[in-house]
Each structure stands twice: as structure tokens, then as C-alpha cells.
XYZ file of N, CA and C in Angstrom:
789
model
N -35.553 -19.186 12.408
C -35.182 -19.123 10.995
C -36.162 -19.969 10.207
N -37.292 -19.404 9.869
C -38.281 -20.129 9.091
C -37.996 -19.945 7.602
N -37.947 -21.061 6.851
C -37.675 -21.064 5.412
C -36.379 -20.340 5.104
N -35.320 -20.748 5.791
C -33.994 -20.161 5.570
C -33.097 -21.210 4.924
N -32.329 -20.774 3.928
C -31.455 -21.675 3.184
C -30.098 -21.011 2.989
N -29.116 -21.860 2.686
C -27.779 -21.401 2.319
C -27.369 -22.159 1.063
N -26.993 -21.414 0.031
C -26.565 -21.988 -1.235
C -25.042 -21.988 -1.295
N -24.471 -23.151 -1.511
C -23.022 -23.312 -1.577
C -22.607 -23.676 -2.993
N -21.416 -23.233 -3.356
C -20.777 -23.673 -4.594
C -19.366 -24.114 -4.243
N -19.115 -25.412 -4.310
C -17.804 -25.964 -4.034
C -16.946 -25.781 -5.288
N -15.988 -24.880 -5.200
C -15.241 -24.465 -6.392
C -14.052 -25.391 -6.648
N -13.068 -25.389 -5.759
C -11.837 -26.139 -6.041
C -11.029 -26.291 -4.768
N -9.933 -27.074 -4.901
C -8.931 -27.245 -3.852
C -7.550 -27.028 -4.459
N -6.605 -26.643 -3.612
C -5.246 -26.375 -4.075
C -4.243 -27.076 -3.170
N -3.207 -27.632 -3.804
C -2.030 -28.174 -3.106
C -2.412 -29.269 -2.110
N -3.150 -30.258 -2.575
C -3.469 -31.419 -1.729
C -2.396 -32.481 -1.941
N -1.865 -33.000 -0.847
C -0.816 -34.021 -0.924
C -1.456 -35.404 -1.051
N -0.901 -36.216 -1.939
C -1.408 -37.571 -2.148
C -0.865 -38.506 -1.079
N -1.643 -39.509 -0.715
C -1.194 -40.492 0.277
C -0.217 -41.488 -0.351
N -0.213 -41.601 -1.672
C 0.701 -42.479 -2.383
C 1.391 -41.668 -3.463
N 2.719 -41.663 -3.431
C 3.472 -40.822 -4.351
C 3.313 -41.272 -5.795
N 3.125 -42.562 -6.033
C 3.066 -43.103 -7.386
C 1.639 -43.194 -7.927
N 0.664 -42.673 -7.209
C -0.722 -42.791 -7.645
C -1.345 -41.411 -7.785
N -2.071 -41.199 -8.870
C -2.779 -39.947 -9.089
C -4.070 -39.933 -8.280
N -4.468 -38.719 -7.890
C -5.670 -38.558 -7.085
C -6.880 -38.305 -7.981
N -7.962 -38.918 -7.617
C -9.276 -38.646 -8.213
C -10.209 -38.292 -7.054
N -10.344 -36.996 -6.803
C -10.988 -36.525 -5.582
C -12.427 -36.097 -5.835
N -13.220 -36.260 -4.802
C -14.555 -35.694 -4.732
C -14.758 -35.134 -3.327
N -15.682 -34.184 -3.194
C -15.975 -33.531 -1.916
C -17.364 -33.919 -1.454
N -17.476 -34.084 -0.136
C -18.737 -34.467 0.487
C -19.036 -33.484 1.604
N -20.222 -32.863 1.585
C -20.601 -31.844 2.565
C -21.815 -32.299 3.350
N -21.824 -31.979 4.648
C -22.939 -32.331 5.533
C -22.892 -31.421 6.746
N -24.022 -31.328 7.461
C -24.121 -30.541 8.687
C -23.866 -31.449 9.872
N -22.981 -31.018 10.763
C -22.624 -31.806 11.949
C -22.615 -30.898 13.162
N -22.421 -31.497 14.337
C -22.411 -30.763 15.598
C -21.274 -31.285 16.457
N -20.692 -30.368 17.245
C -19.639 -30.775 18.178
C -20.175 -31.135 19.551
N -21.491 -31.054 19.739
C -22.110 -31.422 21.000
C -22.560 -32.881 20.917
N -22.001 -33.766 21.749
C -22.391 -35.185 21.649
C -23.836 -35.444 22.039
N -24.477 -34.536 22.750
C -25.867 -34.748 23.161
C -26.855 -34.477 22.033
N -26.390 -33.792 20.983
C -27.268 -33.492 19.851
C -27.136 -34.610 18.825
N -28.219 -35.261 18.553
C -28.260 -36.338 17.577
C -28.997 -35.841 16.333
N -28.258 -35.714 15.229
C -28.833 -35.244 13.976
C -29.217 -36.436 13.108
N -30.421 -36.389 12.590
C -30.869 -37.454 11.696
C -30.410 -37.163 10.269
N -30.762 -38.058 9.379
C -30.337 -37.908 7.990
C -30.965 -36.684 7.332
N -32.148 -36.284 7.785
C -32.803 -35.118 7.218
C -32.078 -33.838 7.576
N -31.512 -33.791 8.791
C -30.821 -32.579 9.221
C -29.382 -32.514 8.718
N -28.724 -33.648 8.609
C -27.350 -33.625 8.098
C -27.289 -33.231 6.621
N -28.271 -33.679 5.830
C -28.378 -33.300 4.417
C -27.063 -33.546 3.667
N -26.570 -34.748 3.764
C -25.280 -35.080 3.153
C -25.388 -35.034 1.624
N -24.407 -34.363 0.985
C -24.341 -34.220 -0.466
C -22.889 -34.368 -0.899
N -22.688 -34.672 -2.194
C -21.332 -34.856 -2.711
C -21.223 -34.299 -4.129
N -19.992 -34.041 -4.527
C -19.695 -33.518 -5.865
C -19.309 -34.674 -6.788
N -19.303 -34.458 -8.094
C -18.758 -35.479 -8.992
C -17.264 -35.653 -8.771
N -16.734 -36.776 -9.178
C -15.308 -37.067 -9.028
C -14.517 -36.336 -10.104
N -13.473 -35.681 -9.659
C -12.610 -34.971 -10.603
C -11.608 -35.956 -11.204
N -11.711 -36.171 -12.501
C -10.809 -37.089 -13.200
C -10.215 -36.349 -14.386
N -8.896 -36.242 -14.364
C -8.163 -35.624 -15.470
C -6.866 -36.404 -15.648
N -6.741 -37.188 -16.737
C -5.528 -38.007 -16.899
C -4.267 -37.188 -17.108
N -4.380 -35.931 -17.490
C -3.204 -35.105 -17.726
C -2.696 -34.433 -16.460
N -3.393 -34.535 -15.343
C -2.974 -33.910 -14.087
C -2.800 -34.979 -13.025
N -2.117 -34.581 -11.934
C -1.919 -35.507 -10.816
C -3.068 -35.480 -9.822
N -4.056 -34.582 -10.003
C -5.228 -34.547 -9.141
C -5.065 -33.786 -7.856
N -3.950 -33.079 -7.661
C -3.750 -32.330 -6.412
C -4.482 -30.993 -6.409
N -4.969 -30.539 -7.565
C -5.721 -29.280 -7.657
C -7.060 -29.535 -8.354
N -7.980 -30.226 -7.696
C -9.252 -30.556 -8.360
C -10.167 -29.343 -8.450
N -11.039 -29.363 -9.430
C -12.056 -28.331 -9.630
C -13.401 -29.014 -9.847
N -14.457 -28.461 -9.173
C -15.798 -29.027 -9.299
C -16.823 -27.980 -9.754
N -16.857 -26.807 -9.102
C -17.878 -25.782 -9.373
C -19.290 -26.396 -9.253
N -19.485 -27.121 -8.171
C -20.731 -27.856 -7.950
C -21.588 -27.091 -6.942
N -22.901 -26.957 -7.240
C -23.841 -26.231 -6.380
C -24.521 -27.183 -5.400
N -24.701 -26.668 -4.168
C -25.413 -27.393 -3.124
C -26.347 -26.434 -2.409
N -27.381 -26.994 -1.768
C -28.375 -26.181 -1.052
C -28.708 -26.880 0.258
N -28.607 -26.122 1.367
C -28.880 -26.680 2.690
C -29.996 -25.876 3.346
N -30.879 -26.605 4.019
C -31.990 -26.003 4.752
C -31.550 -25.771 6.195
N -31.623 -24.520 6.651
C -31.208 -24.154 8.006
C -32.381 -23.870 8.928
N -33.560 -24.343 8.587
C -34.736 -24.062 9.417
C -34.679 -24.776 10.758
N -33.967 -25.909 10.824
C -33.921 -26.666 12.085
C -33.131 -25.920 13.151
N -32.339 -24.914 12.799
C -31.561 -24.189 13.803
C -32.451 -23.358 14.717
N -33.686 -23.071 14.306
C -34.582 -22.290 15.162
C -34.981 -23.039 16.420
N -34.892 -24.369 16.397
C -35.240 -25.170 17.579
C -34.081 -25.331 18.547
N -32.913 -24.793 18.230
C -31.738 -24.880 19.104
C -31.370 -23.480 19.568
N -31.026 -23.404 20.845
C -30.717 -22.101 21.445
C -29.320 -21.612 21.099
N -28.397 -22.546 20.830
C -27.000 -22.169 20.574
C -26.607 -22.627 19.174
N -26.635 -21.734 18.166
C -26.253 -22.156 16.818
C -24.754 -22.331 16.640
N -23.940 -21.932 17.635
C -22.493 -22.097 17.501
C -22.060 -23.556 17.599
N -22.960 -24.457 17.954
C -22.613 -25.873 18.085
C -22.683 -26.624 16.757
N -23.014 -25.948 15.651
C -23.212 -26.627 14.379
C -22.147 -26.166 13.368
N -21.754 -27.124 12.532
C -20.739 -26.899 11.521
C -21.225 -27.465 10.193
N -20.615 -26.977 9.131
C -20.721 -27.619 7.821
C -19.398 -28.315 7.573
N -19.427 -29.613 7.552
C -18.216 -30.428 7.431
C -18.011 -30.807 5.965
N -16.841 -30.449 5.416
C -16.449 -30.796 4.046
C -15.367 -31.869 4.125
N -15.661 -33.039 3.587
C -14.697 -34.136 3.551
C -14.249 -34.353 2.107
N -12.965 -34.621 1.938
C -12.371 -34.835 0.623
C -11.792 -36.248 0.582
N -12.253 -37.025 -0.399
C -11.909 -38.435 -0.490
C -11.405 -38.766 -1.887
N -10.541 -39.768 -1.911
C -10.026 -40.309 -3.175
C -10.931 -41.442 -3.631
N -11.463 -41.295 -4.849
C -12.385 -42.290 -5.400
C -11.557 -43.404 -6.045
N -11.213 -44.414 -5.247
C -10.398 -45.518 -5.747
C -11.245 -46.587 -6.416
N -10.761 -47.081 -7.550
C -11.496 -48.112 -8.286
C -11.254 -49.486 -7.678
N -10.044 -49.774 -7.243
C -9.687 -51.102 -6.737
C -9.782 -51.150 -5.218
N -9.101 -50.218 -4.538
C -9.043 -50.262 -3.075
C -10.164 -49.476 -2.408
N -11.037 -48.829 -3.175
C -12.152 -48.092 -2.586
C -11.762 -46.667 -2.220
N -12.649 -46.001 -1.506
C -12.419 -44.604 -1.150
C -11.351 -44.478 -0.072
N -10.611 -43.395 -0.169
C -9.551 -43.109 0.798
C -9.744 -41.688 1.311
N -9.798 -41.528 2.654
C -9.974 -40.211 3.268
C -8.680 -39.408 3.116
N -8.818 -38.158 2.582
C -7.656 -37.292 2.370
C -7.603 -36.182 3.412
N -8.734 -35.548 3.694
C -8.760 -34.465 4.670
C -10.160 -33.892 4.781
N -10.318 -32.928 5.694
C -11.613 -32.304 5.907
C -11.416 -30.847 6.327
N -12.503 -30.094 6.192
C -12.539 -28.693 6.601
C -13.881 -28.432 7.272
N -13.866 -27.970 8.515
C -15.082 -27.724 9.286
C -15.288 -26.223 9.403
N -16.435 -25.752 8.906
C -16.748 -24.323 8.875
C -17.924 -24.080 9.810
N -17.792 -23.229 10.830
C -18.935 -22.921 11.697
C -20.050 -22.231 10.913
N -21.267 -22.618 11.197
C -22.400 -22.006 10.508
C -22.556 -20.540 10.895
N -22.166 -20.198 12.125
C -22.270 -18.801 12.551
C -21.338 -17.891 11.744
N -20.248 -18.437 11.167
C -19.385 -17.629 10.305
C -20.061 -17.265 8.995
N -21.092 -18.033 8.624
C -21.731 -17.818 7.336
C -23.053 -17.074 7.456
N -23.812 -17.329 8.530
C -25.146 -16.716 8.632
C -25.078 -15.287 9.138
N -23.964 -14.860 9.725
C -23.841 -13.472 10.177
C -23.397 -12.600 9.010
N -24.191 -12.573 7.980
C -23.855 -11.827 6.772
C -25.130 -11.271 6.161
N -24.962 -10.478 5.108
C -26.096 -9.855 4.440
C -26.798 -10.885 3.572
N -28.112 -10.894 3.634
C -28.899 -11.842 2.865
C -28.878 -11.479 1.379
N -28.676 -12.498 0.525
C -28.736 -12.305 -0.915
C -27.442 -11.902 -1.577
N -26.329 -11.828 -0.851
C -25.041 -11.434 -1.415
C -24.121 -12.642 -1.427
N -23.470 -12.875 -2.562
C -22.571 -14.014 -2.711
C -21.194 -13.654 -2.179
N -20.657 -14.520 -1.333
C -19.332 -14.325 -0.752
C -18.422 -15.474 -1.182
N -17.139 -15.163 -1.398
C -16.126 -16.157 -1.733
C -15.136 -16.237 -0.578
N -14.951 -17.450 -0.057
C -14.089 -17.662 1.109
C -13.150 -18.833 0.832
N -12.116 -18.947 1.662
C -11.141 -20.036 1.578
C -10.865 -20.548 2.984
N -10.803 -21.874 3.123
C -10.538 -22.518 4.412
C -9.447 -23.554 4.231
N -8.747 -23.809 5.333
C -7.655 -24.782 5.308
C -8.177 -26.199 5.468
N -7.548 -27.127 4.784
C -7.904 -28.550 4.870
C -6.934 -29.225 5.836
N -7.472 -30.040 6.738
C -6.666 -30.784 7.702
C -6.765 -32.273 7.418
N -5.622 -32.934 7.546
C -5.598 -34.390 7.351
C -6.119 -35.086 8.593
N -6.137 -36.431 8.563
C -6.607 -37.196 9.722
C -5.695 -36.998 10.929
N -4.428 -36.681 10.691
C -3.490 -36.421 11.795
C -3.533 -34.975 12.269
N -4.364 -34.136 11.656
C -4.460 -32.734 12.054
C -3.452 -31.832 11.383
N -2.764 -32.313 10.337
C -1.769 -31.499 9.649
C -2.409 -30.783 8.454
N -1.899 -29.601 8.085
C -2.449 -28.891 6.918
C -2.231 -29.693 5.630
N -3.267 -29.709 4.806
C -3.192 -30.460 3.549
C -4.001 -29.738 2.478
N -3.601 -28.485 2.138
C -4.229 -27.769 1.045
C -5.220 -26.718 1.497
N -5.790 -26.019 0.504
C -6.742 -24.930 0.701
C -8.007 -25.248 -0.087
N -9.164 -24.978 0.539
C -10.470 -25.244 -0.068
C -11.157 -23.916 -0.327
N -11.642 -23.708 -1.571
C -12.320 -22.479 -1.979
C -13.780 -22.790 -2.296
N -14.683 -21.973 -1.756
C -16.106 -22.115 -2.071
C -16.773 -20.762 -1.896
N -18.010 -20.663 -2.364
C -18.817 -19.455 -2.223
C -20.154 -19.829 -1.590
N -20.823 -18.844 -0.989
C -22.111 -19.096 -0.337
C -22.995 -17.864 -0.480
N -24.308 -18.103 -0.383
C -25.306 -17.036 -0.431
C -26.482 -17.440 0.443
N -26.976 -16.518 1.249
C -28.062 -16.786 2.180
C -29.396 -16.406 1.558
N -30.434 -17.151 1.994
C -31.808 -16.871 1.568
C -32.723 -16.964 2.776
N -33.366 -15.859 3.140
C -34.317 -15.845 4.238
C -33.697 -15.897 5.606
N -32.394 -15.708 5.728
C -31.731 -15.744 7.034
C -31.655 -14.319 7.556
N -32.173 -14.087 8.762
C -32.143 -12.774 9.383
C -30.911 -12.665 10.258
N -30.144 -11.633 10.010
C -28.929 -11.396 10.790
C -29.304 -10.733 12.104
N -29.369 -11.515 13.174
C -29.791 -10.999 14.472
C -28.701 -10.210 15.174
N -27.436 -10.453 14.811
C -26.351 -9.770 15.513
C -26.197 -8.328 15.060
N -26.341 -8.067 13.761
C -26.163 -6.700 13.260
C -27.474 -5.975 13.047
N -28.597 -6.703 12.808
C -29.919 -6.113 12.617
C -29.864 -5.029 11.540
N -29.589 -5.444 10.327
C -29.480 -4.527 9.213
C -30.879 -4.198 8.715
N -31.226 -2.910 8.704
C -32.538 -2.457 8.266
C -32.342 -1.375 7.222
N -32.819 -1.627 6.007
C -32.755 -0.665 4.909
C -31.330 -0.182 4.670
N -30.375 -1.090 4.784
C -28.993 -0.715 4.527
C -28.311 -0.003 5.670
N -28.974 0.126 6.835
C -28.371 0.792 7.980
C -28.401 -0.121 9.190
N -27.433 0.027 10.039
C -27.350 -0.772 11.264
C -28.116 -0.044 12.358
N -29.103 -0.733 12.919
C -29.936 -0.090 13.936
C -29.241 0.027 15.270
N -28.119 -0.645 15.445
C -27.408 -0.550 16.728
C -26.691 0.758 16.917
N -26.587 1.584 15.859
C -25.898 2.859 15.954
C -26.867 3.974 15.563
N -26.719 5.162 16.102
C -27.637 6.261 15.728
C -27.429 6.654 14.276
N -28.542 6.929 13.619
C -28.502 7.343 12.225
C -28.323 8.853 12.193
N -27.252 9.324 11.575
C -26.923 10.733 11.535
C -27.182 11.277 10.138
N -27.664 12.479 10.093
C -27.882 13.165 8.824
C -26.570 13.801 8.366
N -26.477 14.183 7.106
C -25.247 14.873 6.666
C -24.977 16.169 7.421
N -26.043 16.853 7.894
C -25.805 18.071 8.660
C -25.155 17.767 9.996
N -25.510 16.591 10.593
C -24.904 16.230 11.875
C -23.444 15.856 11.718
N -23.089 15.325 10.555
C -21.705 14.903 10.339
C -20.804 16.054 9.939
N -21.384 17.208 9.577
C -20.554 18.339 9.159
C -19.786 18.882 10.357
N -18.529 19.277 10.172
C -17.751 19.801 11.309
C -18.292 21.146 11.771
N -18.258 21.367 13.062
C -18.743 22.625 13.648
C -17.781 23.752 13.319
N -18.302 24.944 13.065
C -17.399 26.071 12.753
C -16.556 26.450 13.964
N -15.327 26.814 13.695
C -14.389 27.183 14.757
C -14.565 28.661 15.062
N -14.777 28.967 16.335
C -14.952 30.339 16.788
C -13.705 30.787 17.540
N -13.143 31.908 17.125
C -11.949 32.456 17.755
C -12.347 33.628 18.646
N -11.721 33.824 19.793
C -12.058 34.961 20.679
C -11.654 36.286 20.044
N -12.504 37.301 20.239
C -12.250 38.636 19.701
C -11.698 39.492 20.837
N -10.488 40.004 20.631
C -9.860 40.847 21.660
C -10.352 42.279 21.520
N -10.757 42.877 22.627
C -11.251 44.250 22.638
C -10.133 45.178 23.096
N -9.743 46.114 22.238
C -8.675 47.077 22.546
C -9.336 48.414 22.879
N -9.102 48.907 24.088
C -9.724 50.156 24.493
C -9.157 51.347 23.742
N -7.844 51.420 23.652
C -7.200 52.548 23.000
C -6.319 52.021 21.871
N -6.877 51.907 20.739
C -6.030 51.418 19.649
C -5.021 52.465 19.230
N -3.842 52.057 18.891
C -2.761 52.953 18.486
C -2.753 53.059 16.975
N -2.746 54.309 16.471
C -2.717 54.550 15.036
C -1.438 55.296 14.713
N -0.663 54.814 13.836
C 0.596 55.425 13.437
C 0.396 56.059 12.069
N 0.825 57.345 11.948
C 0.722 58.042 10.671
C 1.951 57.765 9.828
N 1.757 57.723 8.548
C 2.860 57.468 7.630
C 3.546 58.773 7.312
N 4.847 58.937 7.632
C 5.531 60.216 7.345
C 5.622 60.446 5.853
N 5.565 61.767 5.507
C 5.676 62.151 4.115
C 7.032 62.785 3.884
N 7.641 62.514 2.817
C 8.945 63.071 2.508
C 9.513 62.428 1.266
N 10.679 62.948 0.862
C 11.273 62.373 -0.361
C 11.695 60.919 -0.175
N 11.970 60.534 1.096
C 12.406 59.146 1.304
C 11.268 58.170 1.025
N 10.034 58.605 1.318
C 8.906 57.713 1.137
C 8.191 57.950 -0.178
N 8.682 58.919 -0.966
C 8.013 59.203 -2.236
C 8.262 58.051 -3.199
N 7.270 57.656 -3.934
C 7.486 56.561 -4.886
C 8.368 56.995 -6.033
N 9.198 56.113 -6.468
C 10.135 56.373 -7.552
C 9.481 55.914 -8.838
N 9.404 56.832 -9.806
C 8.777 56.489 -11.073
C 9.712 55.600 -11.872
N 9.180 54.565 -12.389
C 9.985 53.628 -13.168
C 10.180 54.187 -14.564
N 11.422 54.213 -15.037
C 11.760 54.702 -16.376
C 11.814 53.534 -17.336
N 11.329 53.772 -18.549
C 11.334 52.722 -19.564
C 12.725 52.570 -20.136
N 13.157 51.377 -20.467
C 14.491 51.181 -21.052
C 14.547 51.790 -22.433
N 15.740 52.221 -22.899
C 15.868 52.823 -24.231
C 15.529 51.801 -25.299
N 14.970 52.271 -26.403
C 14.630 51.318 -27.478
C 15.876 50.726 -28.105
N 15.758 49.509 -28.509
C 16.873 48.783 -29.131
C 16.594 48.696 -30.609
N 17.530 49.149 -31.438
C 17.389 49.105 -32.897
C 18.226 47.977 -33.452
N 17.653 47.202 -34.323
C 18.337 46.083 -34.947
C 18.544 46.400 -36.423
N 19.634 45.930 -37.061
C 19.856 46.154 -38.492
C 18.876 45.355 -39.321
N 18.737 45.782 -40.597
C 17.863 45.055 -41.493
C 18.454 43.696 -41.825
N 17.567 42.772 -42.253
C 18.041 41.421 -42.561
C 18.957 41.386 -43.756
N 18.758 42.340 -44.750
C 19.596 42.325 -45.947
C 20.940 42.962 -45.757
N 21.165 43.640 -44.631
C 22.440 44.312 -44.399
C 23.497 43.303 -43.999
N 24.685 43.407 -44.634
C 25.771 42.485 -44.291
C 26.722 43.094 -43.288
N 26.795 44.427 -43.239
C 27.723 45.093 -42.321
C 26.966 45.456 -41.055
N 27.426 44.921 -39.987
C 26.795 45.190 -38.709
C 27.704 46.128 -37.914
N 27.175 47.168 -37.417
C 27.923 48.135 -36.637
C 27.438 48.051 -35.199
N 28.389 47.960 -34.352
C 28.077 47.898 -32.934
C 28.565 49.184 -32.272
N 27.900 49.683 -31.347
C 28.360 50.916 -30.680
C 29.646 50.660 -29.917
N 30.503 51.697 -29.792
C 31.772 51.510 -29.043
C 31.488 51.146 -27.601
N 32.389 50.391 -27.011
C 32.169 50.008 -25.610
C 32.165 51.201 -24.690
N 31.357 51.155 -23.719
C 31.263 52.227 -22.741
C 32.501 52.251 -21.862
N 32.963 53.407 -21.517
C 34.145 53.458 -20.610
C 33.790 52.875 -19.255
N 34.789 52.257 -18.709
C 34.581 51.599 -17.429
C 34.394 52.644 -16.343
N 33.417 52.418 -15.532
C 33.164 53.339 -14.432
C 34.151 53.143 -13.296
N 34.786 52.023 -13.290
C 35.734 51.723 -12.211
C 37.076 51.378 -12.860
N 37.948 52.368 -13.183
C 39.248 52.026 -13.818
C 40.147 51.293 -12.837
N 41.127 50.612 -13.415
C 42.074 49.878 -12.569
C 42.937 50.859 -11.792
N 43.332 50.585 -10.559
C 44.185 51.506 -9.768
C 45.607 51.541 -10.340
N 46.341 52.644 -10.125
C 47.745 52.731 -10.622
C 48.621 51.726 -9.909
N 49.743 51.339 -10.553
C 50.652 50.367 -9.899
C 51.268 50.960 -8.650
N 51.607 50.154 -7.702
C 52.215 50.664 -6.456
C 53.620 51.214 -6.718
N 54.063 52.199 -5.932
C 55.433 52.743 -6.101
C 56.478 51.693 -5.753
N 57.703 51.837 -6.336
C 58.771 50.848 -6.012
C 59.164 50.941 -4.545
N 59.485 49.832 -4.028
C 59.878 49.770 -2.623
C 61.330 50.257 -2.441
N 61.534 50.981 -1.341
C 62.870 51.460 -1.022
C 63.689 50.368 -0.349
N 65.037 50.505 -0.549
C 65.948 49.503 0.053
C 66.196 49.893 1.488
N 65.699 49.127 2.371
C 65.796 49.460 3.796
C 66.901 48.720 4.511
N 67.619 47.819 3.841
C 68.683 47.063 4.522
C 70.009 47.393 3.842
N 71.186 47.360 4.599
C 72.507 47.715 4.028
C 72.963 46.647 3.038
N 73.830 47.063 2.104
C 74.351 46.068 1.142
C 75.256 45.052 1.822
N 75.378 43.925 1.231
C 76.202 42.849 1.782
C 77.637 43.028 1.269
N 78.645 42.962 2.193
C 80.057 43.068 1.808
C 80.566 44.509 1.832
N 81.900 44.676 1.585
C 82.474 46.042 1.593
C 82.005 46.849 0.412
N 81.952 48.136 0.623
C 81.529 49.022 -0.430
C 82.675 49.224 -1.428
N 82.361 49.395 -2.691
C 83.382 49.613 -3.730
C 83.956 51.048 -3.639
N 85.243 51.151 -3.907
C 85.891 52.484 -3.882
C 86.511 52.715 -5.249
N 86.695 53.951 -5.583
C 87.221 54.293 -6.891
C 88.725 54.088 -6.916
N 89.291 53.943 -8.132
C 90.749 53.720 -8.325
C 91.460 55.058 -8.353
N 92.442 55.192 -7.415
C 93.196 56.433 -7.360
C 94.309 56.423 -8.405
N 94.573 57.543 -8.992
C 95.637 57.678 -10.000
C 96.790 58.518 -9.440
N 97.956 58.226 -9.914
C 99.142 58.952 -9.471
C 100.374 58.095 -9.595
N 101.512 58.671 -9.291
C 102.758 57.878 -9.429
C 102.858 56.756 -8.419
N 102.204 56.868 -7.297
C 102.304 55.795 -6.291
C 101.325 54.665 -6.540
N 100.418 54.835 -7.427
C 99.376 53.819 -7.636
C 99.418 53.185 -9.027
N 100.506 53.373 -9.803
C 100.540 52.842 -11.157
C 100.765 51.363 -11.156
N 101.698 50.874 -10.276
C 102.007 49.429 -10.286
C 101.131 48.655 -9.319
N 100.060 49.128 -8.887
C 99.167 48.402 -7.966
C 97.937 47.918 -8.699
N 97.506 46.782 -8.249
C 96.302 46.225 -8.861
C 95.109 46.597 -8.016
């Protein structure tokens, strides 16, 4: 990586907890390059330690500081190391105390390989978690970065295309036409359409014209109703009495001298 740089913009932090409940925070951020390999000794030129101005706002408690501060780091020294995964960009956040001095609040370690495996010249916005000295979460850190002169060896982007995959033309990407098998019939069957009155087409008749009265006419005449094609059936005949009457039958009153005083 000859003449390769990374431009950082430290934007802001969110939801940082104060170490003292009754004291407002005045935070600043400090960035430097570090390594997790104890055998690698980085000098002051390689660490390139930088810091932001202190965020001071008397109307806020300081838990959401904003800096929008630009930084620039030289990554040319990584060409002399075989394993770039051993290097980090360490962001430390400290309270700028006037009386008791600086107080460590938390840090965020970002692997350099997470940043250099990207397209050169494009600005990216990322967010990382902040950890306290005890390893507990303590807020979110937002920053942006842009690479200059860094060649992405993992993806090998050439002219906007990845060389690790075959380059296909639009004709190659078009779907192939589907071919269906053609069945060959030796003796096709042909059916003739019978002719007759049943299959003769019925000519459609136009409906009779409808005449409407003039607008100035007050008397409207309607044609008499058409007789019903289906008249109501006649009432059923009366039913015959099929069961005998209840009780003795009535008899007529006999007349004569023997029947005068009888009831």
C-alpha cells in the first residue's frame, strides 16, 4: 500500500453514561492506530495519535457530544506487515476535567480490515459500540471514512466489475427459449360439422321501437297490460265427507193421535 490514506470524520456519540451523576460531561475523542500483537512495537509515527476539540455545551449534560472533526491516517506502513488483521484504529473517549483532570469514559476498537476492504474514493457512514473499562456497553459512536490509494486485494474491483466472477453479456443473461416436443400423428381424425336446422344460426331480431310522449304533453297514456301467459289454476273441488257423523241421526216428528202429547 504505497501512498495510501484513510480520511476519518468523527461525527458524534449517543447515550454515554456519566461516571458521576451530579457532574456534566465535557468529552473529547482521541484516535490512534494500535495492534493486538504484543510483538509489534509501533512508534509515534505509526500510531499517529490525534484528538478532537472538547465538546462543551452548558445547556446539555454532555451525554450526546458532537464534533464533526476530520482526521487523516497514513496506512503505508501496513505494506511491511504480512497480516493486516493485527491492526486496529482505537477511539478513546475522555472527560476533559478542569480540576481532577481527564477521566476515561470508554473506547471503540475498529479493525482496519473492516475499512480497507471497500471501494476507493467512496464515503461510508458506520456506527460502532463504545465499551467502558469494565467491558460494558456505554453508548454508540458514529463516524465516516473514505479511502485514498488503497487497493482492495480481496475483491479486485476493475472498471466497476469484480474479476473473480465471469463477466457476462446481456445476451448470456437472457433466458433460453423453451422448446416443446412436437407430436407426430400418422392418421389425424377430421370430424365434419353436420348441417341441419339444429345447427343453423338464428337471426337476431331487433327490439320494437319505443315511442315516448312529447315533453309538453300532460296526459300520458300507457298501453293496457298484456294478458298473462300463465293464468292461475282453478280452485280445487270441495272435499267429500268420508267419515260418519258423530251421535244418533235425527228423525222426523211423527203426527197422529198417539203422538200429540209426546215431546
